[in-house]
Coordinates of C-alpha atoms in Angstrom, one line a residue:
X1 CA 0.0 0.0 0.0
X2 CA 0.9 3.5 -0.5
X3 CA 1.0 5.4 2.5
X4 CA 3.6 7.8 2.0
X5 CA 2.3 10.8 -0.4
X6 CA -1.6 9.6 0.8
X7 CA -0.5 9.7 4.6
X8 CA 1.5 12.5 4.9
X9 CA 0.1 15.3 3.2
X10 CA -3.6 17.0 4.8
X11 CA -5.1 17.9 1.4
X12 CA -8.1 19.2 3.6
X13 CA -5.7 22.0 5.6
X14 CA -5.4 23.4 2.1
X15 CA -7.8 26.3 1.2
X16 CA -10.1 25.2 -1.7
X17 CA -8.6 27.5 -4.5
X18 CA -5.0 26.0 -3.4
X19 CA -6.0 22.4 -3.4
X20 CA -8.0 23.7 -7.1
X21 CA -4.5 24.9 -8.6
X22 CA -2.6 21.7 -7.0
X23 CA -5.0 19.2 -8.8
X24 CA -5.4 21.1 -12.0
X25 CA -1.4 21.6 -12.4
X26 CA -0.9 18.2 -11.8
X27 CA -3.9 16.5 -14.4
X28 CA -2.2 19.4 -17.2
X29 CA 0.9 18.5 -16.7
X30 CA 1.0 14.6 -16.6
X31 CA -2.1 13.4 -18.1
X32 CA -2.1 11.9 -21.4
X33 CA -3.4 14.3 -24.1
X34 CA -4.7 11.2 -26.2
X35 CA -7.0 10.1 -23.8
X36 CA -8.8 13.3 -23.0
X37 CA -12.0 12.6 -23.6
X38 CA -12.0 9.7 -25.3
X39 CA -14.9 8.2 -26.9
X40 CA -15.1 4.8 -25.4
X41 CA -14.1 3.3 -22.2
X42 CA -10.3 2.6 -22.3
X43 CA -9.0 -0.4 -21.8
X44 CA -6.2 -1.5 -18.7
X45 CA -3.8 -1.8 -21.3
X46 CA -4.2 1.9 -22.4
X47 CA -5.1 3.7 -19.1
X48 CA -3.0 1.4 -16.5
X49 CA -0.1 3.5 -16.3
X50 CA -2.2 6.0 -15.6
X51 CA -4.1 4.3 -12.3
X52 CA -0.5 3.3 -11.1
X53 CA 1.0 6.9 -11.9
X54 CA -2.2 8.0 -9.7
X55 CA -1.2 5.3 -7.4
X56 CA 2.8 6.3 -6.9
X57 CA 1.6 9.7 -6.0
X58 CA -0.8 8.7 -3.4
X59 CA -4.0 9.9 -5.5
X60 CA -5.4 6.5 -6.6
X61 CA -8.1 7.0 -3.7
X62 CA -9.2 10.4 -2.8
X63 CA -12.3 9.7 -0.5
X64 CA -10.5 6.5 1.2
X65 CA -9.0 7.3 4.6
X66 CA -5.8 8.2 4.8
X67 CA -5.1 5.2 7.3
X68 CA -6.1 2.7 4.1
X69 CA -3.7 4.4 1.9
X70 CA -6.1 7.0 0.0
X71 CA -6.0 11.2 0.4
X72 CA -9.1 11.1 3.3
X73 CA -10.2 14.5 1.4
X74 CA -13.6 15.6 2.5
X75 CA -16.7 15.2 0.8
X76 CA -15.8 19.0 -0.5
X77 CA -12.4 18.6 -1.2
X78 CA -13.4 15.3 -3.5
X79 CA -16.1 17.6 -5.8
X80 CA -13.4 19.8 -6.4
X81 CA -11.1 16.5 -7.3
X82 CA -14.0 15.2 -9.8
X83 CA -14.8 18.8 -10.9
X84 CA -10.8 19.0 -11.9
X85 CA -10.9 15.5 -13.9
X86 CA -14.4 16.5 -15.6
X87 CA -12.6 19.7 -16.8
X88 CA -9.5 18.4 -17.9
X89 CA -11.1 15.6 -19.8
X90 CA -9.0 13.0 -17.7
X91 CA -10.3 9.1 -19.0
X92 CA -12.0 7.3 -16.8
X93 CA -9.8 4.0 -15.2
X94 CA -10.8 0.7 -14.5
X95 CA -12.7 2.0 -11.1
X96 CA -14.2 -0.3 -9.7
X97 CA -12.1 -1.2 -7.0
X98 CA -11.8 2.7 -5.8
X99 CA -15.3 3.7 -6.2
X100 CA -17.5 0.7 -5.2
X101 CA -14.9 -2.3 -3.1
X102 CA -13.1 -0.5 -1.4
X103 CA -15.8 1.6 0.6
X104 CA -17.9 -1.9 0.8
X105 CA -15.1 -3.3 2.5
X106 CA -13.9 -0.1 4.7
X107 CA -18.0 -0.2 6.0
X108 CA -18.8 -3.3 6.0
X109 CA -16.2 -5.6 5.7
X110 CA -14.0 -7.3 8.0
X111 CA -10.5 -6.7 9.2
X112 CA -9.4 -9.7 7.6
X113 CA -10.9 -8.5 4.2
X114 CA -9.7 -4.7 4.6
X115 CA -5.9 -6.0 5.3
X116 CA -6.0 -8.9 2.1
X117 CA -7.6 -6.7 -0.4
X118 CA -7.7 -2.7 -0.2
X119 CA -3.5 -2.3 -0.2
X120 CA -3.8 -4.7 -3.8
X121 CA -6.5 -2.0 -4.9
X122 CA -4.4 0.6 -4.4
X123 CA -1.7 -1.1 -6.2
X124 CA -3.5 -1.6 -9.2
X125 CA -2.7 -5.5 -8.6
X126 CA -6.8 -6.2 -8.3
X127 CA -8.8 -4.6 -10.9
X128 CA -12.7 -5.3 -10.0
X129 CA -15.6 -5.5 -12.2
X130 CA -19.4 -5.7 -10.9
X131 CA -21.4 -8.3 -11.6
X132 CA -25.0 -7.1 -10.6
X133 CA -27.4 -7.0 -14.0
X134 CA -28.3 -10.3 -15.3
X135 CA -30.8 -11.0 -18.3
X136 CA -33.6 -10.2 -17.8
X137 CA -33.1 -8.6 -14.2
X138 CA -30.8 -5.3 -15.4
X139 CA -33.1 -3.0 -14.8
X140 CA -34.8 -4.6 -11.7
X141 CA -31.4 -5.7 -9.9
X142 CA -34.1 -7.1 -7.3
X143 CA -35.0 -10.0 -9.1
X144 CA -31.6 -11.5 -9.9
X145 CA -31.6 -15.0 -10.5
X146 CA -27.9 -16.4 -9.9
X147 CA -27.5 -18.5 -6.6
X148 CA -25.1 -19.8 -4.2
X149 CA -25.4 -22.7 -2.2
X150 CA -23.1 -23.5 0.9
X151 CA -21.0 -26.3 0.7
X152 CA -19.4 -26.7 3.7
X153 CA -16.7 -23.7 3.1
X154 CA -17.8 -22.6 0.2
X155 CA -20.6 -21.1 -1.5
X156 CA -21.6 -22.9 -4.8
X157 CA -22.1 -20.1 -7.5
X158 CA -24.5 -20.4 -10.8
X159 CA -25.7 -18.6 -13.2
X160 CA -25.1 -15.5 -15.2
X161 CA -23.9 -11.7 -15.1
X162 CA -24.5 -9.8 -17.8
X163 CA -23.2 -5.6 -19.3
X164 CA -20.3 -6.4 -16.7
X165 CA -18.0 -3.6 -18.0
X166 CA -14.6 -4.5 -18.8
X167 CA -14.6 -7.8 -17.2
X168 CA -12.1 -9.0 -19.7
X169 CA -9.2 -7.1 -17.8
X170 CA -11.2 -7.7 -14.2
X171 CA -8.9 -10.4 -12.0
X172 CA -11.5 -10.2 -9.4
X173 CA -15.6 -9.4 -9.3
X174 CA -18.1 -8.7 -6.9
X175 CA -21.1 -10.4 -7.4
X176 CA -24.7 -9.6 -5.7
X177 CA -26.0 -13.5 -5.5
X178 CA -29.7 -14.6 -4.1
X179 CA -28.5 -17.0 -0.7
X180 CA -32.4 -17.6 0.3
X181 CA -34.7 -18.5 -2.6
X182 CA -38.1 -18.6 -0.1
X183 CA -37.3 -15.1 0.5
X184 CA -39.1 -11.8 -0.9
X185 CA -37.8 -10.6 -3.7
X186 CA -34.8 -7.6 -1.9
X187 CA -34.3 -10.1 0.9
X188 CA -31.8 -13.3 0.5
X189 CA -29.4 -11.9 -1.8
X190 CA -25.9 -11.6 -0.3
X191 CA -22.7 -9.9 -1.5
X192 CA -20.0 -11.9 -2.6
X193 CA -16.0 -11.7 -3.7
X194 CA -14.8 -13.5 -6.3
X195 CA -11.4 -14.4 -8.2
X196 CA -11.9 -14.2 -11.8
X197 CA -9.4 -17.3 -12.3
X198 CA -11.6 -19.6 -10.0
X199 CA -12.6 -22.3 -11.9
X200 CA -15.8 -22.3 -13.5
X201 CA -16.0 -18.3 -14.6
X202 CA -16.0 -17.5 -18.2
X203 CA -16.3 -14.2 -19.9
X204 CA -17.6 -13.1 -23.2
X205 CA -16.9 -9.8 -24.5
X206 CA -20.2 -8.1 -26.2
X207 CA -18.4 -6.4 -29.5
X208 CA -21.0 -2.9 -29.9
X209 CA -22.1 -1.5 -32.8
X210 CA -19.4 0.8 -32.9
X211 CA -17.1 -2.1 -33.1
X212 CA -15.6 -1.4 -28.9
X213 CA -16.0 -4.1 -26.7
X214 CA -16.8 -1.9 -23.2
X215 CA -19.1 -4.5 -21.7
X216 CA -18.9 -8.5 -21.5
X217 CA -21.6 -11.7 -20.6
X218 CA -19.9 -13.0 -17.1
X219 CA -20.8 -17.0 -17.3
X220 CA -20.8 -19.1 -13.6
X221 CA -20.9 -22.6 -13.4
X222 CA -20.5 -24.5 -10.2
X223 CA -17.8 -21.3 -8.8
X224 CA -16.4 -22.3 -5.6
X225 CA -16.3 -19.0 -3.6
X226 CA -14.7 -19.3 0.1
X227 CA -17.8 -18.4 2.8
X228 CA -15.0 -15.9 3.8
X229 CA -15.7 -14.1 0.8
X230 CA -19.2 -12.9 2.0
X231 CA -19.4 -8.8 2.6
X232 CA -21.4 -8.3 5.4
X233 CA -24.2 -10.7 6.3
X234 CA -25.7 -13.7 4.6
X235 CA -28.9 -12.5 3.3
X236 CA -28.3 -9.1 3.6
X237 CA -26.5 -7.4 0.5
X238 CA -29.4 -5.7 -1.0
X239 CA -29.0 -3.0 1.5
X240 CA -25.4 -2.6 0.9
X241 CA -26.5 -2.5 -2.7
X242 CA -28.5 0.2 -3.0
X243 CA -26.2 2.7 -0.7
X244 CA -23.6 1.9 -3.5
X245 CA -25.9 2.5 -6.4
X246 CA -27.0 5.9 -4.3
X247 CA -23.8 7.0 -4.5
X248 CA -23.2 6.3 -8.4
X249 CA -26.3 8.2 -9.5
X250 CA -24.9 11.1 -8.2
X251 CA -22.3 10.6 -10.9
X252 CA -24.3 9.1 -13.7
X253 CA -26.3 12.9 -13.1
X254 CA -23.1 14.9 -13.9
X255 CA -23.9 17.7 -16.1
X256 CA -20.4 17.2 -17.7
X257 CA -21.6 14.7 -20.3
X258 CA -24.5 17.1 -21.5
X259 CA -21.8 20.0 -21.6
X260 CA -19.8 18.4 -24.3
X261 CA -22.5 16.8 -26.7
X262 CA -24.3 20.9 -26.2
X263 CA -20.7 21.9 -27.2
X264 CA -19.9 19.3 -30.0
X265 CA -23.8 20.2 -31.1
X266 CA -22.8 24.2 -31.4
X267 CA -19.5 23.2 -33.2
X268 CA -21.8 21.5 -35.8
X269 CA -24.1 24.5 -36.3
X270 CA -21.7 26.5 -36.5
X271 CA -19.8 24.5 -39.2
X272 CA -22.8 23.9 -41.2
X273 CA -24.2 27.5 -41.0
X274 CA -27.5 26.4 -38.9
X275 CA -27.9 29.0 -36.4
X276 CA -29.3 31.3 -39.2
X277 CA -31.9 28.3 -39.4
X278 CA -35.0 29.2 -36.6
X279 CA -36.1 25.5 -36.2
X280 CA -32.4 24.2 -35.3
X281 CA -31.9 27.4 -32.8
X282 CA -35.0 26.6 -31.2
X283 CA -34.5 22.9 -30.4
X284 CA -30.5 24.6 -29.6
X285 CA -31.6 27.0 -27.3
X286 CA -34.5 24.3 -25.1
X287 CA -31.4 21.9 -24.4
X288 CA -28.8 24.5 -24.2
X289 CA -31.2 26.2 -21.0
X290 CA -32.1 22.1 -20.0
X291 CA -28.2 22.2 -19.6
X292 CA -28.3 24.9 -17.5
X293 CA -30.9 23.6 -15.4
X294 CA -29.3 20.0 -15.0
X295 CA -26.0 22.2 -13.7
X296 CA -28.3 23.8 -11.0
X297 CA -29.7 20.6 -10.2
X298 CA -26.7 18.6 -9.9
X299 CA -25.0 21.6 -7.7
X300 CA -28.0 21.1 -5.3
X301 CA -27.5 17.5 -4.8
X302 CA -23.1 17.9 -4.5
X303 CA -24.2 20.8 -2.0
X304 CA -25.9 17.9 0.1
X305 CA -23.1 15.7 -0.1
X306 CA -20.5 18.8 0.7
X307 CA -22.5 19.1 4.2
X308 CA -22.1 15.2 4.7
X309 CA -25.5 14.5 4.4
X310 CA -27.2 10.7 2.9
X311 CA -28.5 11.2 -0.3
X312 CA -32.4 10.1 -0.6
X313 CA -34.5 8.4 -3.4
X314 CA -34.9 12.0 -5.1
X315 CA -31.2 11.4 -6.7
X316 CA -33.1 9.6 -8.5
X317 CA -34.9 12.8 -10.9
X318 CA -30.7 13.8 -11.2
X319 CA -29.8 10.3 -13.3
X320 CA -33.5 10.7 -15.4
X321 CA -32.6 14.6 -16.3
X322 CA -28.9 14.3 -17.0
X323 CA -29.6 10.9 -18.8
X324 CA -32.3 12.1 -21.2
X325 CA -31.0 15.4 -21.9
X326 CA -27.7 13.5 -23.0
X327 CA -29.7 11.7 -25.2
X328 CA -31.8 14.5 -26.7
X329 CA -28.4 16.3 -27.7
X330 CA -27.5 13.0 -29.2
X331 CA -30.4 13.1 -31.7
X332 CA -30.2 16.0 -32.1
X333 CA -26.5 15.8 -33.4
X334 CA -27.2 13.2 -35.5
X335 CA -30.0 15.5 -37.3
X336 CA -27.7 18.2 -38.3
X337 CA -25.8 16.0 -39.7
X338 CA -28.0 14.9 -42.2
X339 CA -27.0 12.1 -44.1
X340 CA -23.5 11.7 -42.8
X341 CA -25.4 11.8 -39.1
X342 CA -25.6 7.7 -39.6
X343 CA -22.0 7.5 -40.8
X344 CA -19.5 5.4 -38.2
X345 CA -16.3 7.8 -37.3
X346 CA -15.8 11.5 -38.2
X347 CA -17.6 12.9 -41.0
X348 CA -15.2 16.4 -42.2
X349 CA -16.8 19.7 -42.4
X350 CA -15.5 23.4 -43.0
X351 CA -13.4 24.2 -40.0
X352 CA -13.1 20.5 -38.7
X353 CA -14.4 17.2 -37.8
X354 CA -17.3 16.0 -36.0
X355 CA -18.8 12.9 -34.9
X356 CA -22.3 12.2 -34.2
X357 CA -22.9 8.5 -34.1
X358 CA -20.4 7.8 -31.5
X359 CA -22.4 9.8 -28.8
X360 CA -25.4 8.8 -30.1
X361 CA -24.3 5.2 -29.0
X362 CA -22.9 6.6 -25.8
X363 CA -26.5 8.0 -24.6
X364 CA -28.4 4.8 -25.4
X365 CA -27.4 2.8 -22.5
X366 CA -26.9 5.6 -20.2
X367 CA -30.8 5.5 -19.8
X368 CA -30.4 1.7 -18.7
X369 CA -27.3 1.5 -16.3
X370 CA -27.1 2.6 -13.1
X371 CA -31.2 1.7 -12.8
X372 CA -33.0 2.0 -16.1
X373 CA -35.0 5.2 -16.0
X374 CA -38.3 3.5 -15.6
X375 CA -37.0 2.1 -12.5
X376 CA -35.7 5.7 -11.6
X377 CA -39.5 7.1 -12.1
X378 CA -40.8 3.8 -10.0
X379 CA -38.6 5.2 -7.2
X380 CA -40.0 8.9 -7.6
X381 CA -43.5 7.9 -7.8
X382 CA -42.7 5.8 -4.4
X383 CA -40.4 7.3 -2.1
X384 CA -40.8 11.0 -3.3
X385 CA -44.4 11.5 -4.6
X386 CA -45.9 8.8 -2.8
X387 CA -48.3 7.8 -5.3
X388 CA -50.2 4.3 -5.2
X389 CA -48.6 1.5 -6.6

């Protein structure tokens, strides 16, 4: 584990606009100017040296405690850290492991579990994967179907994960598994950790239209997973569950997304001549102000989280809003292109290149993962509005 950088430095005595600078100087100076915003999800082969460059200087883990190797900034100090990537365009790494294990395992793991596993995290030595949607159960995670069965040490593990991103360069997973089948349907599932060599697990990447292969079909047949691999208690991972998936629609409702298809939608127009056209300024102008509105949003919720405070089911309106807005920008870049909107790669037009159908494939699924959206509005009309199911 790195604990030298991560330990000995208080990012949080800094002042914000210092701790600003510090992060921005060092994403400019050391971050790979081909992978600025790149249009797919990068594989560990292209963005590894990156996690272990973020690792060597202590930065691998900015909300993890300082005491497990990470920069223990506050919830404050770790917008500004996002806010800095977002800006500079920095590629998302394999992040599994940072984002969703490692605070499982700091709250509810053991110490057995926290000593074996978070310093190989922070090493880049485990790269994680998440095996939560299944067919037929992706957008109602509740109903999963794969099982384990205790066999004296072990759990016995069957059946299938499916849109497990990047599990081709995964050496472990974590795996929400149903433990009690008489049980109703959010009760007797159980959270698991799993070796991706155990015997038994096979993975088939799903090639995209676009030709990337970001996501991949996670097989399990008879897996022997160690009972010390639960997370918390047998029968009781659907609450750890959803506090993760709370946390990640916070992100999924990022306005940053919108920003750059409203900006690669202007750079259109304004290659093409369209803002002298009323009926392309008009569909312009509704998503530039949705934009807007998504930004106020999203500040609202970040304020809560700046004050420490549990996010609630409304998080949920943040991941429909930035989701659907991405994708109306998406169409609507693909219209002003005309007939070169449907054309794979970038399509050349006076004073540069642009291209549409790569963002329109981004901002199909990003109304599915995460929750689909119809799950989002099931929460809303629940939790926040009430309403009669």
């Amino acid at each position: 584990m790195n604990t030298t950088a991560a330990t000995t430095t208080d990012w949080n005595a800094l002042d914000n606009a210092s701790f600003r600078a510090t992060v921005r100087e060092f994403f400019e100076k050391h971050f790979p100017g081909e992978w600025r915003y790149p249009q797919r999800r990068l594989r560990w082969s292209e963005i590894g040296p990156w996690y272990l460059k973020l690792s060597e200087k202590g930065w691998v883990a900015p909300s993890w405690p300082t005491q497990y190797g990470g920069m223990g900034l506050s919830p404050e100090k770790l917008i500004i850290f996002i806010e800095e990537q977002e800006r500079w365009g920095v590629a998302r790494a394999p992040d599994m492991g940072i984002t969703m294990v490692g605070p499982l395992l700091i709250n509810h793991g053991n110490e057995a579990q926290r000593a074996y596993y978070l310093p190989k995290i922070i090493a880049g030595e485990h790269i994680w994967c998440q095996g939560y949607s299944e067919p037929n159960s992706g957008s109602d995670l509740a109903s999963l179907r794969t099982e384990a069965v205790v066999d004296g040490d072990d759990f016995i593990v069957n059946g299938q994960k499916t849109w497990t991103t990047l599990a081709q360069d995964a050496t472990h997973i974590f795996l929400l598994v149903r433990t009690d089948k008489s049980a109703k349907k959010q009760e007797g599932i159980s959270f698991l950790l799993a070796d991706m060599t155990t015997p038994g697990i096979t993975v088939r990447p799903i090639r995209n239209i676009a030709g990337s292969e970001d996501f991949c079909e996670v097989f399990l047949e008879n897996v022997r997973v160690p009972r010390t691999s639960i997370v918390g208690e047998l029968n009781k991972g659907w609450t750890i569950a959803k506090a993760l998936l709370g946390f990640e629609r916070i992100f999924l409702g990022s306005p940053k997304q919108s920003q750059y298809a409203l900006a690669r939608v202007r750079e259109a127009g304004q290659r093409l001549g369209l803002f002298e056209d009323t009926g392309f300024v008009d569909r312009y102008t509704k998503l530039a102000l949705d934009v807007a509105d998504l930004g106020a949003l999203y500040g609202r919720f970040i304020e809560q989280v700046k004050r420490g405070e549990t996010l609630g089911p409304d998080v949920s309106m943040l991941k429909l809003f930035a989701t659907e807005t991405y994708s109306r920008l998406a169409d609507l870049l693909v219209d002003v292109m005309g007939s070169s909107g449907g054309t794979p790669g970038s399509t050349a037009l006076p004073g540069g290149k642009t291209d549409a159908l790569t963002t329109f494939y981004n901002a199909r699924p990003a109304t599915i993962y995460g929750g689909s959206n119809e799950v989002q509005r099931n929460i809303l009309a629940a939790s926040v509005l009430k309403l009669p199911s």
